Coordinates of C-alpha atoms and ligand atoms in Angstrom, one line a residue:
Chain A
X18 CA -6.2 8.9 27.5
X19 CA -3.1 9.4 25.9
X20 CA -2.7 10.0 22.5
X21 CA 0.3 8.3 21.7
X22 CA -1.4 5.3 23.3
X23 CA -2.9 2.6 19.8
X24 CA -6.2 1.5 19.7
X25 CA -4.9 -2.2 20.2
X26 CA -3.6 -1.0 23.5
X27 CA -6.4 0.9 24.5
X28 CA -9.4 -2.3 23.7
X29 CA -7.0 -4.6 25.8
X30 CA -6.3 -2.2 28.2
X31 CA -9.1 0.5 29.3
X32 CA -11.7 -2.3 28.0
X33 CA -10.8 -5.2 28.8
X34 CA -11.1 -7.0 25.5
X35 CA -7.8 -8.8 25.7
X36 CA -8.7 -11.0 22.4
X37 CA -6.9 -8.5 20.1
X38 CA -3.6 -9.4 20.1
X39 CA -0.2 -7.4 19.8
X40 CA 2.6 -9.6 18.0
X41 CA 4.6 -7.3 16.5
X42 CA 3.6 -3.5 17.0
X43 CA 4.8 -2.0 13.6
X44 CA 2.3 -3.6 10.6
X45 CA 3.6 -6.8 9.8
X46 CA 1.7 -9.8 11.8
X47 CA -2.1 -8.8 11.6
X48 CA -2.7 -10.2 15.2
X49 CA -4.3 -6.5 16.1
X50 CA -6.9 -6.7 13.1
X51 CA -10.2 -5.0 14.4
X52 CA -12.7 -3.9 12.0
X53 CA -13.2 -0.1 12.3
X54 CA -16.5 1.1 10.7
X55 CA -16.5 -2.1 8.9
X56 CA -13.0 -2.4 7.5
X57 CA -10.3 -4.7 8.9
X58 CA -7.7 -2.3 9.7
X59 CA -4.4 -3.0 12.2
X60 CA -5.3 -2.1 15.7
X61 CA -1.4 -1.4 16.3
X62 CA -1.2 1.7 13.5
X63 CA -4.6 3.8 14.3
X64 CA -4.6 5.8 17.5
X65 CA -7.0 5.8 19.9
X66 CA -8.6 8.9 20.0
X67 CA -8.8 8.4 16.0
X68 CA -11.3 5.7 16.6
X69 CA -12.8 8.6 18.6
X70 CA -16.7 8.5 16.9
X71 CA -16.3 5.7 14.8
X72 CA -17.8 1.9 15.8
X73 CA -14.9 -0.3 16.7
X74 CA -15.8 -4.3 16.4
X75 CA -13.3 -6.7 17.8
X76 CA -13.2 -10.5 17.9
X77 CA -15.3 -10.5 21.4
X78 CA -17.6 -8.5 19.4
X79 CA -18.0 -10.9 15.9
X80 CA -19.5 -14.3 17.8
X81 CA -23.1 -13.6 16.6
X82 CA -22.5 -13.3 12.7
X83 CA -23.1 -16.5 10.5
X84 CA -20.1 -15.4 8.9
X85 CA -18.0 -15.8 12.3
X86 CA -19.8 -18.7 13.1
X87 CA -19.2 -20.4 9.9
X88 CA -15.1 -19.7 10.1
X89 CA -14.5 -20.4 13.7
X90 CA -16.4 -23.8 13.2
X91 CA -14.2 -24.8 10.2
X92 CA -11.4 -23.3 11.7
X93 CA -11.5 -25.9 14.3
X94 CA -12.4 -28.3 12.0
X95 CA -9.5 -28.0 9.9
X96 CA -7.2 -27.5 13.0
X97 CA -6.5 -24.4 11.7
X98 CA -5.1 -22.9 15.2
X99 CA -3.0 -24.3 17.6
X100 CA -1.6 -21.6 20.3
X101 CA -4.6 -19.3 18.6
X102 CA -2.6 -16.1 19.2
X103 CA -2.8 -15.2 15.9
X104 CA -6.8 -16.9 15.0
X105 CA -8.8 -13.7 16.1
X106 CA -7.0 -11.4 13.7
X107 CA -7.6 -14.3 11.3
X108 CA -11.0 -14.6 11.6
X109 CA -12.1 -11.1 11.5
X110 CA -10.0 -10.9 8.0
X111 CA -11.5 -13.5 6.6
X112 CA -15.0 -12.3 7.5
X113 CA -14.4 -9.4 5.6
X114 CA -13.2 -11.3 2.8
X115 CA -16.2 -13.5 2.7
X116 CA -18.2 -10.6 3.2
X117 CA -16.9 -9.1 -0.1
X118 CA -16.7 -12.6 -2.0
X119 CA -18.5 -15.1 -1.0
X120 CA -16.8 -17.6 -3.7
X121 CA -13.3 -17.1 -3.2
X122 CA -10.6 -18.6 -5.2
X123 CA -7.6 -20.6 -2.7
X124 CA -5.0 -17.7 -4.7
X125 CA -7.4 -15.2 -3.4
X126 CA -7.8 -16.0 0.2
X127 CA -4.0 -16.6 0.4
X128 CA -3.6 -13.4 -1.0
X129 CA -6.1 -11.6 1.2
X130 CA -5.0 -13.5 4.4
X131 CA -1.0 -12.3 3.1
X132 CA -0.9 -9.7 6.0
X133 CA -1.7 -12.0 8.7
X134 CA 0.9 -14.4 9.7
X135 CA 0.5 -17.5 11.8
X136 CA 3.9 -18.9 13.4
X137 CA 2.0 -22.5 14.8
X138 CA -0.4 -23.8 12.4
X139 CA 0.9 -23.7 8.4
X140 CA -0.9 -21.5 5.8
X141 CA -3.0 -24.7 4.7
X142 CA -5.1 -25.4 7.0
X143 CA -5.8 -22.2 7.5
X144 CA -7.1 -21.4 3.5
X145 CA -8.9 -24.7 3.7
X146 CA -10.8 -23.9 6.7
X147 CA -12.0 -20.8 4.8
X148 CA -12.2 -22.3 1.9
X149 CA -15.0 -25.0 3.6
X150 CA -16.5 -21.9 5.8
X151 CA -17.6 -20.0 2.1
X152 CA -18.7 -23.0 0.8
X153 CA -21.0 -23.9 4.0
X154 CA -22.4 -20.2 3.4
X155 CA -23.0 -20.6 -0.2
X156 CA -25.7 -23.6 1.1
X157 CA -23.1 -26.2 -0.6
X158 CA -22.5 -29.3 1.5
X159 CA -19.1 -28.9 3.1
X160 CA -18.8 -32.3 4.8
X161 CA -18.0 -34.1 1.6
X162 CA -14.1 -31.9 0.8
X163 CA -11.4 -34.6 1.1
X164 CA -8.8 -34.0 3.8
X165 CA -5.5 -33.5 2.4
Chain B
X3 CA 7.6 -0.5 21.3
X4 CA 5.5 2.4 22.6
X5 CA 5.6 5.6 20.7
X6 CA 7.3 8.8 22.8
X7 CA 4.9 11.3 23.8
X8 CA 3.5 13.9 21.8
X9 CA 0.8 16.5 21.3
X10 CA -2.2 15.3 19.0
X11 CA -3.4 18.4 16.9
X12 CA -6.4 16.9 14.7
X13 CA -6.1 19.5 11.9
X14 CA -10.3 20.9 11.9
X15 CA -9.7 22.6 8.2
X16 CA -7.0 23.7 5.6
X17 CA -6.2 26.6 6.8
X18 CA -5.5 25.0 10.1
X19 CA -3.6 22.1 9.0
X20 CA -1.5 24.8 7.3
X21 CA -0.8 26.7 10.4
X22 CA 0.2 24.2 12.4
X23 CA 2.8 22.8 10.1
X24 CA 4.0 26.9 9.5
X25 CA 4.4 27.2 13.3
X26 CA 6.2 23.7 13.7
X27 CA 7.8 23.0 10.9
X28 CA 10.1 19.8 11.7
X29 CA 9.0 19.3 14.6
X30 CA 5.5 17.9 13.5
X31 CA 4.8 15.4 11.3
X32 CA 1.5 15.1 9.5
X33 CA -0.6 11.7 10.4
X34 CA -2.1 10.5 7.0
X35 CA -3.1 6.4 6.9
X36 CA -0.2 5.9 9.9
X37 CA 0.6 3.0 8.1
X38 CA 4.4 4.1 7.9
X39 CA 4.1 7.0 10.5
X40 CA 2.6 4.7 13.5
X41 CA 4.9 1.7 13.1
X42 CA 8.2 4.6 12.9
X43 CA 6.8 6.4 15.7
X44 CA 6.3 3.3 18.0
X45 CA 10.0 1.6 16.7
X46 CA 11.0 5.8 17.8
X47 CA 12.3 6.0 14.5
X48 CA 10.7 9.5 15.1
X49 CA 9.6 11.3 17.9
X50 CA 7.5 14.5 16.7
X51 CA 6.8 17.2 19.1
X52 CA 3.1 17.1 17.3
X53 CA 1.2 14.7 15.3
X54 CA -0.8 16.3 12.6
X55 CA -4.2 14.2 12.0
X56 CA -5.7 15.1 8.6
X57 CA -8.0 12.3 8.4
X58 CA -11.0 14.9 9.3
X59 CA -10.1 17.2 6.0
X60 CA -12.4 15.7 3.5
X61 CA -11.6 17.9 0.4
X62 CA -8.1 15.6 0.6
X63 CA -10.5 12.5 -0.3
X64 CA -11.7 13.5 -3.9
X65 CA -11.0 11.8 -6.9
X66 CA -11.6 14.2 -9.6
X67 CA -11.3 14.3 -13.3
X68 CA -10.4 17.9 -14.9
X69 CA -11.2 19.5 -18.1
X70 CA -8.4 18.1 -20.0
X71 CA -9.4 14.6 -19.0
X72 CA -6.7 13.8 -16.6
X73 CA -7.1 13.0 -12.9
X74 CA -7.2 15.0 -10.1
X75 CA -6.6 12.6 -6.7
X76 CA -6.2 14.3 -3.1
X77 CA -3.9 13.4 -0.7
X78 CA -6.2 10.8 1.5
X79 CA -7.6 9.1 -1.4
X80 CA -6.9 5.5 0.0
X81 CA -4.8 2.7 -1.5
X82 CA -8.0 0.1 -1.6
X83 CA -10.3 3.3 -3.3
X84 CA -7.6 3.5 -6.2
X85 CA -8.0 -0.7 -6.4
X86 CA -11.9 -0.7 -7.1
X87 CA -13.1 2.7 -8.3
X88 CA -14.1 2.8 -11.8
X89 CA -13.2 5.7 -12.8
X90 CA -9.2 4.8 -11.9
X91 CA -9.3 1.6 -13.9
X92 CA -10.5 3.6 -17.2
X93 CA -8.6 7.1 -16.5
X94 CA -5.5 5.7 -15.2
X95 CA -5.6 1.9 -15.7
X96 CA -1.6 1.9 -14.4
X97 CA -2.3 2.7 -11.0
X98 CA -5.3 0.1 -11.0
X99 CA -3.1 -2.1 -12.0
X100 CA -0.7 -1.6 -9.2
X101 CA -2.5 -1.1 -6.0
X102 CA -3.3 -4.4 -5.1
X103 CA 0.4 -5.1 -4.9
X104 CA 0.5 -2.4 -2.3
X105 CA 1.0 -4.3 1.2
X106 CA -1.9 -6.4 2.7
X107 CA -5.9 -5.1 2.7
X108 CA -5.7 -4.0 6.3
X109 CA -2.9 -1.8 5.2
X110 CA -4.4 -1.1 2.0
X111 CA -7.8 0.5 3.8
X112 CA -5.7 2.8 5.7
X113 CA -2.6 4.0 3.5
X114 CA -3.0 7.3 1.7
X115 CA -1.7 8.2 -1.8
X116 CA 0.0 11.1 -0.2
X117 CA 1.5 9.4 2.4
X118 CA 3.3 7.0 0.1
X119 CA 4.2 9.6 -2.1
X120 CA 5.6 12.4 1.0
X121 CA 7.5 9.7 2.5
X122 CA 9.0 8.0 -0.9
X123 CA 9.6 4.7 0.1
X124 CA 12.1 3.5 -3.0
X125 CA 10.9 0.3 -3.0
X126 CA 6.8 1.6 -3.3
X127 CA 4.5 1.6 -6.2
X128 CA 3.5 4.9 -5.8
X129 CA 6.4 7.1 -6.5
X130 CA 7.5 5.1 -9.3
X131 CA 3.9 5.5 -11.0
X132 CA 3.9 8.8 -10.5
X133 CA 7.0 9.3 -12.3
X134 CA 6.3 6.6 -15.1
X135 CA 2.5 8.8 -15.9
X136 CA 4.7 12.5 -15.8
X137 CA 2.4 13.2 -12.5
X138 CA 1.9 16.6 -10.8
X139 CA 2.6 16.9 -7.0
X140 CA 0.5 19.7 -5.3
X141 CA 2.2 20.8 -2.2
X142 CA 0.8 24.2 -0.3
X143 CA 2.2 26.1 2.9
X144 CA 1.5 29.1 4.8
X145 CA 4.6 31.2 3.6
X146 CA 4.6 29.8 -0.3
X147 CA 1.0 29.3 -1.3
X148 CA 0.6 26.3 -3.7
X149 CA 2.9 25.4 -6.4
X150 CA 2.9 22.0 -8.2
X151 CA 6.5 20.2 -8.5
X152 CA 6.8 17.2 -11.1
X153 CA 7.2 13.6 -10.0
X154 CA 10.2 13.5 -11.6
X155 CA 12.0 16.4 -9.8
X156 CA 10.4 15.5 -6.6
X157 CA 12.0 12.3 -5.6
X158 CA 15.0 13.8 -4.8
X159 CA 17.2 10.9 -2.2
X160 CA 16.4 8.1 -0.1
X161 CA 13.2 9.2 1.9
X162 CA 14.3 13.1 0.6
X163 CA 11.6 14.9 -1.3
X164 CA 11.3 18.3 -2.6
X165 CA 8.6 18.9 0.2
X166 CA 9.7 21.3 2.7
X167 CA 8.9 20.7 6.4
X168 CA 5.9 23.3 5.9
X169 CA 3.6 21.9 3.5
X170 CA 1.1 19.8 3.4
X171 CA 1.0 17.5 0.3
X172 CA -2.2 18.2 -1.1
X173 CA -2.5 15.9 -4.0
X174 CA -1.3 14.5 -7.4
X175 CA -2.2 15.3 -11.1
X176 CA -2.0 12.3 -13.2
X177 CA -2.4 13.6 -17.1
X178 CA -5.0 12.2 -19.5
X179 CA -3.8 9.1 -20.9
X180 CA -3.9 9.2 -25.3
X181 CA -5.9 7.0 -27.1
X182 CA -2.6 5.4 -27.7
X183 CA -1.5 4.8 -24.5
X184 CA 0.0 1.6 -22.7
X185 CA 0.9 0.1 -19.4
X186 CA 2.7 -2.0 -17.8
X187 CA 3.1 -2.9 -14.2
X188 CA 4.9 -5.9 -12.6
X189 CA 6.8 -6.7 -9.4
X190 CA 8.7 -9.1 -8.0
X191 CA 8.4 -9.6 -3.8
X192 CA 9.0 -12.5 -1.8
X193 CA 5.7 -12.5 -0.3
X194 CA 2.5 -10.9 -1.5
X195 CA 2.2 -7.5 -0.2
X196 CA 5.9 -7.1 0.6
X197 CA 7.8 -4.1 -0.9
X198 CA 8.9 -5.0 -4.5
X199 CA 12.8 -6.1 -4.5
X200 CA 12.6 -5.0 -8.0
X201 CA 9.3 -3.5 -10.1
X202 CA 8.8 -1.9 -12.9
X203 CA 6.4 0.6 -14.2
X204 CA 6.1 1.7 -17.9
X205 CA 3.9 4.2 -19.8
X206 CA 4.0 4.2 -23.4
X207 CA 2.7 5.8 -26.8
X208 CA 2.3 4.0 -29.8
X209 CA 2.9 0.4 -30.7
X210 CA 5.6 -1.9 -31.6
X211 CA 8.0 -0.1 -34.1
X212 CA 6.6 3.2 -33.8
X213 CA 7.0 4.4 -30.0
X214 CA 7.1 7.5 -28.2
X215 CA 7.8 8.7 -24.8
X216 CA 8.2 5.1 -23.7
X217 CA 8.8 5.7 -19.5
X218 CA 10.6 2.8 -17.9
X219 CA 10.9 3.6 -13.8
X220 CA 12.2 1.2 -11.5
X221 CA 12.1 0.9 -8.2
X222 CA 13.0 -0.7 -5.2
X223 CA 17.0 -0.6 -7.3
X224 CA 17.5 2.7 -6.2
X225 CA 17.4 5.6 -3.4
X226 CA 14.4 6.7 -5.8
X227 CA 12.1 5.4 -8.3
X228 CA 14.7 5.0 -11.3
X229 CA 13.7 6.1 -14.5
X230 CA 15.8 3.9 -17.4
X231 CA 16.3 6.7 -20.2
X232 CA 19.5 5.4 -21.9
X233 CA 17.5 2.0 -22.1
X234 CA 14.1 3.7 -23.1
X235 CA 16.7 5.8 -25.7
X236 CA 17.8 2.4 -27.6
X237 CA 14.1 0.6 -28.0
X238 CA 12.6 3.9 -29.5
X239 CA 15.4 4.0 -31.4
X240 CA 14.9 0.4 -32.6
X241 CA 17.9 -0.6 -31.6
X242 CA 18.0 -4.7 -30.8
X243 CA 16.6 -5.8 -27.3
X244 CA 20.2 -7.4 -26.1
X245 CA 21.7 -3.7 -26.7
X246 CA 18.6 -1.9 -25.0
X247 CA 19.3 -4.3 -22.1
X248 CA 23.0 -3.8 -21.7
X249 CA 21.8 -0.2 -21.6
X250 CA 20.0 -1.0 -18.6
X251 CA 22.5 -2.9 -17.0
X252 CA 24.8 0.2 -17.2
X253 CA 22.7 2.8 -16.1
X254 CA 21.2 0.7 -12.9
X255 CA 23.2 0.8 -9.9
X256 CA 21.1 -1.5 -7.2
X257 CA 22.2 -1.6 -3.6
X258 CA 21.8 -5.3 -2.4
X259 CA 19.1 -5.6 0.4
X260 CA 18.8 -8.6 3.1
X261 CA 18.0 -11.1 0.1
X262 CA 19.0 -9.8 -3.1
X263 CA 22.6 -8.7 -4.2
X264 CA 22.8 -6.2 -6.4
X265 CA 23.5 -8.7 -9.8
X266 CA 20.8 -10.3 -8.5
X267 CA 18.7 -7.3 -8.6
X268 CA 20.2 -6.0 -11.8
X269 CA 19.5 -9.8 -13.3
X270 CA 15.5 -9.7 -12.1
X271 CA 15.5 -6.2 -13.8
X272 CA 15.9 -7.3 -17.1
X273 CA 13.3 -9.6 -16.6
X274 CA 11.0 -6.9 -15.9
X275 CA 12.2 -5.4 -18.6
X276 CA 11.7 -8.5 -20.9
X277 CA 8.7 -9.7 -19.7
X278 CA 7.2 -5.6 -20.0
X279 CA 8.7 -5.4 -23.4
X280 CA 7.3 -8.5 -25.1
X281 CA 3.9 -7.6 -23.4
X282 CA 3.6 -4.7 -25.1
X283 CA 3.8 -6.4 -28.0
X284 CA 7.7 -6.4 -29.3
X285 CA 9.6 -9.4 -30.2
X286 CA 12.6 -9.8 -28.1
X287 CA 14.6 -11.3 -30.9
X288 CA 18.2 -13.3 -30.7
X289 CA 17.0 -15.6 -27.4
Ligands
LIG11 C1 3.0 -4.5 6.6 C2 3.1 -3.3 5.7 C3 3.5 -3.5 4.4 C4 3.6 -2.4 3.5 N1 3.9 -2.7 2.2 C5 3.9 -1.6 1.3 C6 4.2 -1.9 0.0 O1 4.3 -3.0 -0.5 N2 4.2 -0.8 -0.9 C7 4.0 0.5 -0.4 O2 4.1 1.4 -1.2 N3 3.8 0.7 0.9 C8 3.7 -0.3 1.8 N4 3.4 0.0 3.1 C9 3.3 1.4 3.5 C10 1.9 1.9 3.2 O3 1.6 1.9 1.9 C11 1.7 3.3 3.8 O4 0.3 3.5 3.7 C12 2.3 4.4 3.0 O5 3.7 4.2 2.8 C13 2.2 5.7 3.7 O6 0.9 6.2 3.6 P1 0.1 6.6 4.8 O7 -1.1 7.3 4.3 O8 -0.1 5.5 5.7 O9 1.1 7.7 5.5 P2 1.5 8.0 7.0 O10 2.1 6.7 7.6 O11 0.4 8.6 7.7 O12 2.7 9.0 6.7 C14 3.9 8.7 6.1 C15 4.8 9.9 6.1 O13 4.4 10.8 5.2 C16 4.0 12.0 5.8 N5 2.8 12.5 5.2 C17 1.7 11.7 5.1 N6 0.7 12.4 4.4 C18 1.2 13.7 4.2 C19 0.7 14.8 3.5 N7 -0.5 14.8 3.0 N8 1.5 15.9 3.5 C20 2.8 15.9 4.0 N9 3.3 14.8 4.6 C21 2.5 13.7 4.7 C22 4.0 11.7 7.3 O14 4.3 12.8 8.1 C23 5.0 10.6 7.4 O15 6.2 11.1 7.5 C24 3.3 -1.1 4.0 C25 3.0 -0.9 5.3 C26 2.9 -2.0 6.2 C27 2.5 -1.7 7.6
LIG12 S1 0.6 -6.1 16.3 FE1 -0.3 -5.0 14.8 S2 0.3 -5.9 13.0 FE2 1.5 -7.0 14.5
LIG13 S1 -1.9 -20.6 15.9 FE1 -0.2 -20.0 16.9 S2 0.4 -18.2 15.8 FE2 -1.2 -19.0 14.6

């Protein structure tokens, strides 16, 4: 393997794992994020052979977690994709942030989701969707939040 | 969007590191968080010979506190580790209260202190905390040994620093903060986690009517952080906020960027400079 090659490139393309997108290959869109050791980090700025030891999770990898299952349920509830290219790098951010704290303010998703842009859907349905995926986890009913 | 080719050296010590960078001088560039140096080498903003991977030198990592009470941070320590760890929100409380304006988490889990501060991004918190707390840079090479330059001197141009293509930026020295001491840190960025248009950090002794060493530095109006002295001058001095502020306005000279002109930038400085001022406790008098 190449060295200058990033580890976005290298899980699409020595593994297969096409679900880790590339939008914008310099930091900005969040489309890459893969959790590395357990922190979201952008596939598009760490090189491959840095990932060299460490466990690499990507969005093909997250389906099992209650946390995953939780977002990509409201996600589609909320309609909070549309073309999906940017969802995966989405999701996995928001895991981590519901990971960390599991009652999130809508400033603090927002905030947390800042580095991950979305060109389709609108920020809204996007915070909402995590807003009702945290409160499904706390054990709170989450069929009762009035759409917008 | 592909970076050039180039050798990967992953440095296995100090001493190594050091070598490397003796023997290649400009033509390798050291690999800290990546979070600048990846996306400039894929745009082939820069095309090293050799990439320099420090990640592996664990002494970089430390956050330390020294006899005299101040800080000790090495190079790697992370942007997200300066956010939560304790012992930065009581010993330095300024740069607590800056890093979570520092880009976006992802970002913020990679991106090094040292990398921030060796590349001197004008518009990053950083540099411009560094300069506001009177901060030690610890830089150290094969031909010069160590030797500690003062934020203030190191800032030196746009993206020029007082390192030399040889060393290694080992870490920063932030002094213990007096009983007295006060903070303030604000920015102002069209999205959260962008780089600030303008921002401001202050470090202060005393209280209102009886300052000292009051340390206004600007950034992201400048090639460097941009430390306001004439301005700084007039409040110790107790001269009248509209006088300290036409102070500033003098002494700033702003280059507009894609959304701000430079009044524009100049206008949302004295904002800062306002809304710092009054939080510190000082009326503002005459508005
Ligand atoms: C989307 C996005 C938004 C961002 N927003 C901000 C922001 O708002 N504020 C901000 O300050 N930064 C921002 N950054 C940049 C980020 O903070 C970087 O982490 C930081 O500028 C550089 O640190 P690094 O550890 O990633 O360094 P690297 O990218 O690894 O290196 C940067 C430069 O410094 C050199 N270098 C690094 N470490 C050393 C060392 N120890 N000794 C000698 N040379 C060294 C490298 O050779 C390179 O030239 C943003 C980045 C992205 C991708
Ligand atoms: S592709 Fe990595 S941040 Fe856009
Ligand atoms: S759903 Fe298309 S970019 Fe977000």
């Amino acid at each position: 393997m190449s060295p200058r090659e990033h580890l976005a490139d290298a899980l699409r393309q020595r593994c297969g794992l096409t679900g880790t997108h590339l939008g914008c290959e310099h930091g900005v869109c969040g489309a890459c994020t893969v959790r590395v050791d357990g922190a979201a980090i952008r596939g598009c700025l760490m090189l491959a052979v840095q990932a060299d030891g460490r466990q690499v999770r990507t969005i093909e990898g997250a389906g099992d977690d209650p946390v995953m299952q939780a977002l990509q349920h409201a996600f589609v509830e909320r309609n909070a994709l549309q073309c999906g290219y940017c969802t995966g790098g989405f999701l996995l951010t928001a895991a981590e942030l519901l990971e960390l704290d599991p009652d999130p303010s809508r400033e603090a998703i927002r905030e947390y989701l800042s580095g991950n842009l979305c060109r389709c859907t609108g920020y809204q349905a996007i915070v909402d969707a995590v807003e009702l995926a945290a409160r499904r986890l706390r054990g709170q009913s989450g069929t009762d939040v009035a759409l917008p | 969007m592909k970076p050039a080719p180039f050798a990967y050296v992953r440095a296995e010590s100090f001493e190594h590191a050091l070598d490397v960078l003796a023997e290649h001088g400009d033509d390798a560039l050291v690999l800290a968080g990546g979070q600048s140096l990846v996306p400039m080498l894929n745009l082939r903003l820069v095309q090293p010979a050799v990439v320099l991977d420090i990640n592996a030198l664990h002494a970089l990592s430390t956050i330390d506190t020294h006899a005299e009470g101040g800080l000790r941070l090495g190079a790697l320590v992370r942007h997200r580790e300066i956010a939560i760890h304790p012992v930065i929100a009581t010993r330095a409380p300024l740069l607590r209260a800056a890093a979570p304006w520092i880009a976006h988490p992802a970002v913020r889990h990679r991106g090094t202190l040292g990398g921030s501060l060796a590349l001197g991004d004008p518009a990053a918190e950083w540099p411009a905390c560094a300069v506001a707390l009177d901060a030690t840079i610890r830089l150290a090479s094969r031909a010069r040994g160590e030797r500690c330059v003062a934020a203030s001197a190191f800032f030196q141009g746009l993206y020029q620093s007082d390192r030399r293509a040889d060393e290694l930026l080992v870490g920063c020295e932030f002094p213990r903060a007096s009983d007295d001491s006060v903070f303030f840190f604000r920015e102002l960025a069209r999205r959260h986690g962008d780089y600030a248009s303008v921002g401001l950090a202050v470090s202060a002794r005393g209280r209102p009517g009886a300052w000292q060493d009051l340390r206004l530095v600007f950034f992201g109006v400048g090639d460097t952080p941009v430390s306001a002295t004439a301005c700084s001058a007039a409040l110790i001095a107790g001269d009248a906020f509209a006088d300290a502020q036409t102070r500033l306005e003098a002494e700033l000279e702003p280059r507009a960027d894609l959304w701000f002109s430079a009044p524009a930038k100049r206008h949302l400085a004295v904002q800062l400079l306002r809304d710092a001022w009054r939080d510190l406790g000082n009326p503002i008098g005459g508005t």
